[in-house]
Structures are given as structure tokens and as C-alpha cells.
PDB file of C-alpha atoms in Angstrom:
ATOM      1  CA  GLU J 272      -1.920  -6.375  19.424  1.00  0.00           C
ATOM      2  CA  ARG J 273      -3.092  -5.952  15.865  1.00  0.00           C
ATOM      3  CA  PHE J 274      -0.419  -5.804  13.177  1.00  0.00           C
ATOM      4  CA  LYS J 275      -0.659  -3.319  10.351  1.00  0.00           C
ATOM      5  CA  LEU J 276       0.380  -4.565   6.945  1.00  0.00           C
ATOM      6  CA  ARG J 277       3.132  -2.165   5.902  1.00  0.00           C
ATOM      7  CA  MET J 278       3.386  -1.703   2.188  1.00  0.00           C
ATOM      8  CA  GLY J 279       6.154   0.116   0.392  1.00  0.00           C
ATOM      9  CA  GLY J 280       9.007  -1.890   1.887  1.00  0.00           C
ATOM     10  CA  MET J 281      11.843  -3.328  -0.112  1.00  0.00           C
ATOM     11  CA  CYS J 282      11.045  -5.932  -2.752  1.00  0.00           C
ATOM     12  CA  SER J 283      13.222  -7.758  -5.244  1.00  0.00           C
ATOM     13  CA  SER J 284      12.136  -5.399  -8.033  1.00  0.00           C
ATOM     14  CA  CYS J 285      12.813  -2.166  -6.126  1.00  0.00           C
ATOM     15  CA  SER J 286      16.032  -2.904  -4.291  1.00  0.00           C
ATOM     16  CA  ASP J 287      17.925  -0.143  -6.084  1.00  0.00           C
ATOM     17  CA  ASP J 288      15.962   2.670  -4.387  1.00  0.00           C
ATOM     18  CA  PRO J 289      18.546   4.540  -2.241  1.00  0.00           C
ATOM     19  CA  GLU J 290      15.903   6.225  -0.067  1.00  0.00           C
ATOM     20  CA  ALA J 291      14.263   2.880   0.754  1.00  0.00           C
ATOM     21  CA  SER J 292      17.661   1.418   1.546  1.00  0.00           C
ATOM     22  CA  GLN J 293      18.401   4.320   3.902  1.00  0.00           C
ATOM     23  CA  ARG J 294      15.008   3.929   5.653  1.00  0.00           C
ATOM     24  CA  ARG J 295      15.601   0.192   6.041  1.00  0.00           C
ATOM     25  CA  ARG J 296      19.045   0.727   7.611  1.00  0.00           C
ATOM     26  CA  ALA J 297      17.571   3.268  10.048  1.00  0.00           C
ATOM     27  CA  HIS J 298      14.816   0.804  10.981  1.00  0.00           C
ATOM     28  CA  GLU J 299      17.227  -2.143  11.366  1.00  0.00           C
ATOM     29  CA  GLN J 300      19.138  -0.438  14.163  1.00  0.00           C
ATOM     30  CA  PHE J 301      16.106  -1.088  16.397  1.00  0.00           C
ATOM     31  CA  LEU J 302      15.792  -4.762  15.478  1.00  0.00           C
ATOM     32  CA  PRO J 303      17.421  -7.547  17.499  1.00  0.00           C
ATOM     33  CA  GLU J 304      20.644  -9.061  16.174  1.00  0.00           C
ATOM     34  CA  LYS J 305      19.937 -11.871  13.729  1.00  0.00           C
ATOM     35  CA  GLY J 306      23.127 -13.828  14.150  1.00  0.00           C
ATOM     36  CA  LYS J 307      24.656 -15.803  11.286  1.00  0.00           C
ATOM     37  CA  ALA J 308      21.436 -16.821   9.510  1.00  0.00           C
ATOM     38  CA  GLN J 309      21.413 -17.340   5.772  1.00  0.00           C
ATOM     39  CA  ARG J 310      19.415 -14.922   3.637  1.00  0.00           C
ATOM     40  CA  GLY J 311      15.696 -15.639   4.048  1.00  0.00           C
ATOM     41  CA  GLU J 312      16.125 -17.520   7.330  1.00  0.00           C
ATOM     42  CA  THR J 313      14.667 -16.498  10.632  1.00  0.00           C
ATOM     43  CA  GLN J 314      15.735 -17.437  14.110  1.00  0.00           C
ATOM     44  CA  TYR J 315      12.146 -18.140  15.158  1.00  0.00           C
ATOM     45  CA  VAL J 316      10.853 -21.698  14.805  1.00  0.00           C
ATOM     46  CA  ASP J 317       7.519 -22.731  16.250  1.00  0.00           C
ATOM     47  CA  GLU J 318       7.638 -26.489  16.780  1.00  0.00           C
ATOM     48  CA  MET J 319       3.861 -26.595  17.238  1.00  0.00           C
ATOM     49  CA  ASP J 320       3.133 -24.992  13.865  1.00  0.00           C
ATOM     50  CA  GLU J 321       1.524 -27.515  11.543  1.00  0.00           C
ATOM     51  CA  ASN J 322       1.457 -25.137   8.569  1.00  0.00           C
ATOM     52  CA  PRO J 323       1.958 -27.270   5.414  1.00  0.00           C
ATOM     53  CA  THR J 324       3.387 -24.309   3.524  1.00  0.00           C
ATOM     54  CA  ILE J 325       6.547 -24.227   5.620  1.00  0.00           C
ATOM     55  CA  GLN J 326       9.097 -26.665   4.239  1.00  0.00           C
ATOM     56  CA  GLN J 327      10.274 -29.463   6.474  1.00  0.00           C
ATOM     57  CA  PRO J 328      14.006 -29.514   7.183  1.00  0.00           C
ATOM     58  CA  ALA J 329      16.044 -31.424   4.630  1.00  0.00           C
ATOM     59  CA  GLY J 330      19.434 -32.703   5.758  1.00  0.00           C
ATOM     60  CA  ASP J 331      21.223 -29.972   7.677  1.00  0.00           C
ATOM     61  CA  GLN J 332      18.770 -27.214   6.649  1.00  0.00           C
ATOM     62  CA  PRO J 333      17.267 -25.524   9.725  1.00  0.00           C
ATOM     63  CA  ALA J 334      13.520 -25.846  10.258  1.00  0.00           C
ATOM     64  CA  GLY J 335      11.343 -23.084   8.837  1.00  0.00           C
ATOM     65  CA  VAL J 336      13.900 -21.822   6.305  1.00  0.00           C
ATOM     66  CA  GLY J 337      11.824 -21.924   3.148  1.00  0.00           C
ATOM     67  CA  PHE J 338       8.249 -21.352   2.220  1.00  0.00           C
ATOM     68  CA  ALA J 339       6.967 -24.215   0.058  1.00  0.00           C
ATOM     69  CA  LEU J 340       4.525 -22.720  -2.422  1.00  0.00           C
ATOM     70  CA  GLU J 341       4.658 -25.966  -4.391  1.00  0.00           C
ATOM     71  CA  ASN J 342       3.092 -27.811  -1.442  1.00  0.00           C
ATOM     72  CA  MET J 343       0.065 -25.528  -1.392  1.00  0.00           C
ATOM     73  CA  GLY J 344      -1.383 -26.291  -4.822  1.00  0.00           C
ATOM     74  CA  ASP J 345      -4.696 -24.573  -5.473  1.00  0.00           C
ATOM     75  CA  SER J 346      -5.249 -23.903  -1.779  1.00  0.00           C
ATOM     76  CA  LEU J 347      -2.767 -21.028  -2.208  1.00  0.00           C
ATOM     77  CA  PHE J 348      -5.257 -19.251  -4.468  1.00  0.00           C
ATOM     78  CA  GLU J 349      -8.253 -20.067  -2.267  1.00  0.00           C
ATOM     79  CA  ASP J 350      -6.406 -18.759   0.799  1.00  0.00           C
ATOM     80  CA  LEU J 351      -5.147 -15.737  -1.135  1.00  0.00           C
ATOM     81  CA  ALA J 352      -8.724 -14.927  -2.201  1.00  0.00           C
ATOM     82  CA  ARG J 353      -9.878 -14.970   1.441  1.00  0.00           C
ATOM     83  CA  PHE J 354      -6.913 -12.824   2.452  1.00  0.00           C
ATOM     84  CA  LEU J 355      -7.514 -10.228  -0.291  1.00  0.00           C
ATOM     85  CA  ARG J 356     -11.146  -9.844   0.782  1.00  0.00           C
ATOM     86  CA  THR J 357      -9.915  -8.642   4.179  1.00  0.00           C
ATOM     87  CA  LEU J 358      -7.121  -6.411   2.876  1.00  0.00           C
ATOM     88  CA  PRO J 359      -7.895  -2.677   3.147  1.00  0.00           C
ATOM     89  CA  PRO J 360      -8.189  -0.638  -0.074  1.00  0.00           C
ATOM     90  CA  LYS J 361      -5.048   1.360   0.780  1.00  0.00           C
ATOM     91  CA  SER J 362      -2.956  -1.840   0.862  1.00  0.00           C
ATOM     92  CA  LYS J 363      -4.449  -2.986  -2.436  1.00  0.00           C
ATOM     93  CA  GLN J 364      -3.662   0.469  -3.834  1.00  0.00           C
ATOM     94  CA  HIS J 365       0.030  -0.048  -2.974  1.00  0.00           C
ATOM     95  CA  ILE J 366      -0.001  -3.493  -4.600  1.00  0.00           C
ATOM     96  CA  TRP J 367      -1.573  -2.083  -7.777  1.00  0.00           C
ATOM     97  CA  GLU J 368       0.826   0.878  -7.912  1.00  0.00           C
ATOM     98  CA  HIS J 369       3.803  -1.430  -7.596  1.00  0.00           C
ATOM     99  CA  GLY J 370       2.689  -3.986 -10.176  1.00  0.00           C
ATOM    100  CA  VAL J 371       0.718  -2.125 -12.818  1.00  0.00           C
ATOM    101  CA  LYS J 372       2.868   0.664 -14.179  1.00  0.00           C
ATOM    102  CA  VAL J 373       4.563   1.578 -17.429  1.00  0.00           C
ATOM    103  CA  LYS J 374       7.811   3.370 -18.053  1.00  0.00           C
ATOM    104  CA  ALA J 375       7.652   6.365 -20.396  1.00  0.00           C
ATOM    105  CA  GLN J 376      10.430   7.266 -22.823  1.00  0.00           C
ATOM    106  CA  ASP J 377      11.624   9.973 -20.440  1.00  0.00           C
ATOM    107  CA  GLY J 378      12.136   7.314 -17.739  1.00  0.00           C
ATOM    108  CA  LYS J 379       9.177   8.293 -15.564  1.00  0.00           C
ATOM    109  CA  LYS J 380       6.882   5.524 -14.382  1.00  0.00           C
ATOM    110  CA  THR J 381       3.124   5.950 -14.642  1.00  0.00           C
ATOM    111  CA  VAL J 382       0.534   3.844 -12.819  1.00  0.00           C
ATOM    112  CA  CYS J 383      -2.094   2.473 -15.214  1.00  0.00           C
ATOM    113  CA  GLU J 384      -5.836   2.511 -14.562  1.00  0.00           C
ATOM    114  CA  THR J 385      -6.199  -0.874 -16.297  1.00  0.00           C
ATOM    115  CA  THR J 386      -3.821  -3.728 -17.005  1.00  0.00           C
ATOM    116  CA  ARG J 387      -2.240  -3.521 -20.443  1.00  0.00           C
ATOM    117  CA  SER J 388      -0.501  -6.880 -20.629  1.00  0.00           C
ATOM    118  CA  LYS J 389      -0.217 -10.356 -19.204  1.00  0.00           C
ATOM    119  CA  ASP J 390       3.069  -9.288 -17.606  1.00  0.00           C
ATOM    120  CA  GLN J 391       1.270  -6.647 -15.513  1.00  0.00           C
ATOM    121  CA  ILE J 392      -1.210  -9.266 -14.296  1.00  0.00           C
ATOM    122  CA  ASN J 393       1.759 -11.515 -13.518  1.00  0.00           C
ATOM    123  CA  ARG J 394       3.405  -8.768 -11.425  1.00  0.00           C
ATOM    124  CA  LEU J 395       0.102  -8.062  -9.672  1.00  0.00           C
ATOM    125  CA  MET J 396      -0.269 -11.761  -8.802  1.00  0.00           C
ATOM    126  CA  CYS J 397       3.350 -11.983  -7.616  1.00  0.00           C
ATOM    127  CA  ASP J 398       2.920  -8.976  -5.351  1.00  0.00           C
ATOM    128  CA  CYS J 399      -0.333 -10.352  -3.913  1.00  0.00           C
ATOM    129  CA  VAL J 400       1.320 -13.698  -3.098  1.00  0.00           C
ATOM    130  CA  ILE J 401       4.397 -12.000  -1.618  1.00  0.00           C
ATOM    131  CA  VAL J 402       2.237  -9.803   0.637  1.00  0.00           C
ATOM    132  CA  TYR J 403       0.116 -12.815   1.671  1.00  0.00           C
ATOM    133  CA  VAL J 404       3.124 -14.990   2.548  1.00  0.00           C
ATOM    134  CA  LYS J 405       4.731 -12.114   4.451  1.00  0.00           C
ATOM    135  CA  TYR J 406       1.474 -11.725   6.385  1.00  0.00           C
ATOM    136  CA  LEU J 407       1.607 -15.426   7.312  1.00  0.00           C
ATOM    137  CA  ASP J 408       5.142 -15.146   8.695  1.00  0.00           C
ATOM    138  CA  ARG J 409       6.247 -11.613   9.496  1.00  0.00           C
ATOM    139  CA  ASN J 410       9.592 -12.879  10.837  1.00  0.00           C
ATOM    140  CA  ARG J 411      10.925 -14.087   7.505  1.00  0.00           C
ATOM    141  CA  SER J 412      12.231 -12.180   4.528  1.00  0.00           C
ATOM    142  CA  PRO J 413       9.716 -11.544   1.750  1.00  0.00           C
ATOM    143  CA  LEU J 414       9.677 -14.040  -1.098  1.00  0.00           C
ATOM    144  CA  SER J 415      11.277 -12.861  -4.310  1.00  0.00           C
ATOM    145  CA  THR J 416       9.331 -12.355  -7.510  1.00  0.00           C
ATOM    146  CA  LYS J 417      11.619 -14.936  -9.124  1.00  0.00           C
ATOM    147  CA  THR J 418      10.549 -17.536  -6.528  1.00  0.00           C
ATOM    148  CA  VAL J 419       6.831 -16.810  -6.876  1.00  0.00           C
ATOM    149  CA  ARG J 420       6.522 -16.436 -10.658  1.00  0.00           C
ATOM    150  CA  PRO J 421       6.611 -20.176 -11.607  1.00  0.00           C
ATOM    151  CA  HIS J 422       3.763 -20.939  -9.181  1.00  0.00           C
ATOM    152  CA  ILE J 423       1.355 -18.372 -10.583  1.00  0.00           C
ATOM    153  CA  GLU J 424       1.817 -18.814 -14.319  1.00  0.00           C
ATOM    154  CA  HIS J 425      -1.390 -20.832 -14.861  1.00  0.00           C
ATOM    155  CA  VAL J 426      -3.629 -18.553 -12.787  1.00  0.00           C
ATOM    156  CA  THR J 427      -2.128 -15.517 -14.533  1.00  0.00           C
ATOM    157  CA  GLN J 428      -2.910 -17.031 -17.934  1.00  0.00           C
ATOM    158  CA  HIS J 429      -6.478 -17.819 -16.817  1.00  0.00           C
ATOM    159  CA  ILE J 430      -7.092 -14.291 -15.506  1.00  0.00           C
ATOM    160  CA  TYR J 431      -5.544 -12.720 -18.609  1.00  0.00           C
ATOM    161  CA  ALA J 432      -7.614 -14.846 -20.986  1.00  0.00           C
ATOM    162  CA  LYS J 433     -10.911 -14.386 -19.155  1.00  0.00           C
ATOM    163  CA  TYR J 434     -10.786 -10.989 -17.397  1.00  0.00           C
ATOM    164  CA  HIS J 435      -8.209  -8.771 -19.118  1.00  0.00           C
ATOM    165  CA  PRO J 436      -8.086  -5.802 -18.744  1.00  0.00           C
ATOM    166  CA  LEU J 437      -8.357  -5.571 -14.958  1.00  0.00           C
ATOM    167  CA  GLN J 438      -9.696  -2.318 -13.534  1.00  0.00           C
ATOM    168  CA  ARG J 439      -7.715  -0.460 -10.861  1.00  0.00           C
ATOM    169  CA  ASP J 440     -10.731   1.023  -9.080  1.00  0.00           C
ATOM    170  CA  ARG J 441     -12.460  -2.344  -8.801  1.00  0.00           C
ATOM    171  CA  PHE J 442      -9.255  -4.109  -7.696  1.00  0.00           C
ATOM    172  CA  GLU J 443      -8.730  -1.595  -4.904  1.00  0.00           C
ATOM    173  CA  ASN J 444     -12.323  -1.021  -3.749  1.00  0.00           C
ATOM    174  CA  ASP J 445     -14.441  -4.055  -4.669  1.00  0.00           C
ATOM    175  CA  LYS J 446     -13.725  -6.713  -2.041  1.00  0.00           C
ATOM    176  CA  SER J 447     -14.761  -9.598  -4.278  1.00  0.00           C
ATOM    177  CA  TYR J 448     -13.430  -8.414  -7.695  1.00  0.00           C
ATOM    178  CA  PHE J 449      -9.996 -10.069  -7.746  1.00  0.00           C
ATOM    179  CA  PRO J 450     -10.776 -12.846  -5.205  1.00  0.00           C
ATOM    180  CA  THR J 451     -13.614 -14.029  -7.464  1.00  0.00           C
ATOM    181  CA  MET J 452     -11.143 -14.390 -10.343  1.00  0.00           C
ATOM    182  CA  LEU J 453      -8.876 -16.531  -8.163  1.00  0.00           C
ATOM    183  CA  GLU J 454     -11.781 -18.714  -7.051  1.00  0.00           C
ATOM    184  CA  ASP J 455     -12.958 -19.023 -10.657  1.00  0.00           C
ATOM    185  CA  TYR J 456      -9.506 -20.320 -11.611  1.00  0.00           C
ATOM    186  CA  VAL J 457      -9.625 -22.990  -8.882  1.00  0.00           C
ATOM    187  CA  GLN J 458     -13.147 -24.059  -9.902  1.00  0.00           C
ATOM    188  CA  SER J 459     -12.195 -24.224 -13.590  1.00  0.00           C
ATOM    189  CA  LYS J 460      -9.672 -27.006 -12.981  1.00  0.00           C
TER     190      LYS J 460
END
């Protein structure tokens, strides 16, 4: 069965949305009981999985608890580029709308057609990595922006310096627009 990538779920930046919280609670009633797992843990562990991005157990930590971005190095950005090429425009639209917005004085948020700052590129990168990692392991909780941010600082700086401002239409509809930037970063090292 093919899985659809569901955007618009809860993230660390949007956890105060009462409607999203209500939808999540309604959805959780159909999920199996998780037991006494720590936040971010899953009950599923595939002993045959040789994925280097999943941390090995340390001490009494259960297997498969954390996702080791630090172990991926530049392969994270190469893999992310391949993943983004296959992502449908509607999913990329959700990523853009979540990461590239400004708050007006009246409190309303407006989605920008181009990036206006390095911080917006940083949020865009964080969201892309979070979606990619969630795609790799749908059974685990999404990574937080706080966890991802340190691992993308250099690529964000590279993209900001070389490509700013990024264009919304090209990000969403041109399959190679953003992936080429990621590959350029890897090749520039």
C-alpha cells in the first residue's frame, strides 16, 4: 500500500493550535496503545534495519529511540535532494506555507512569495528535514525544529549567500530548483 505524506500535522512551532490538537486527539483514539514509551520513542524496532541514521542503543536506552542526524553528514543533504525531487508540489506548498511567512502588526500571518531573510530559509530547511525524517520512519514522532537547526546551519548559510531570495513558485513546481541548491552545497565542500 502506498503511503500519502500528510502535511499540516502538529510540529514544534505550531503546537498551540487548539483545532490541530483536537484533530490529533480524535485521530489518536484509533491508534494502538503506545504503552509507557518516552516522548519520541516508538515500540517498533526492526533488528534487520541497517540504517546508519538511527542511533545505536547507549546503555539502557532502547534501540531506535533517536534519529542521529550527526551521523549522516553531507549524505543527509544528498538524500534530502533526492527525496524533494519526488515530493508532489502540494506537499512542497505546505512546507513553504509553514516556513516562509511573516506576521503583520495586526497579528495575521502572510505567506511570502520569496524568502526575505536567512531565518526563513532556515525554517524551510528545518521543515524539509523534518518531513524527510518522518517519511523514513512514520512510526516515530517528528523531529523538533530545535533538534534539526544545528545540523542545517552551514547549508542554510550557503543557500542564503548564493541563492537568496528563493522563489515560492519554483520551490513548489520546479523539481530540481531546491534539490540543486542542496547538491551545490555538498559539492562546494
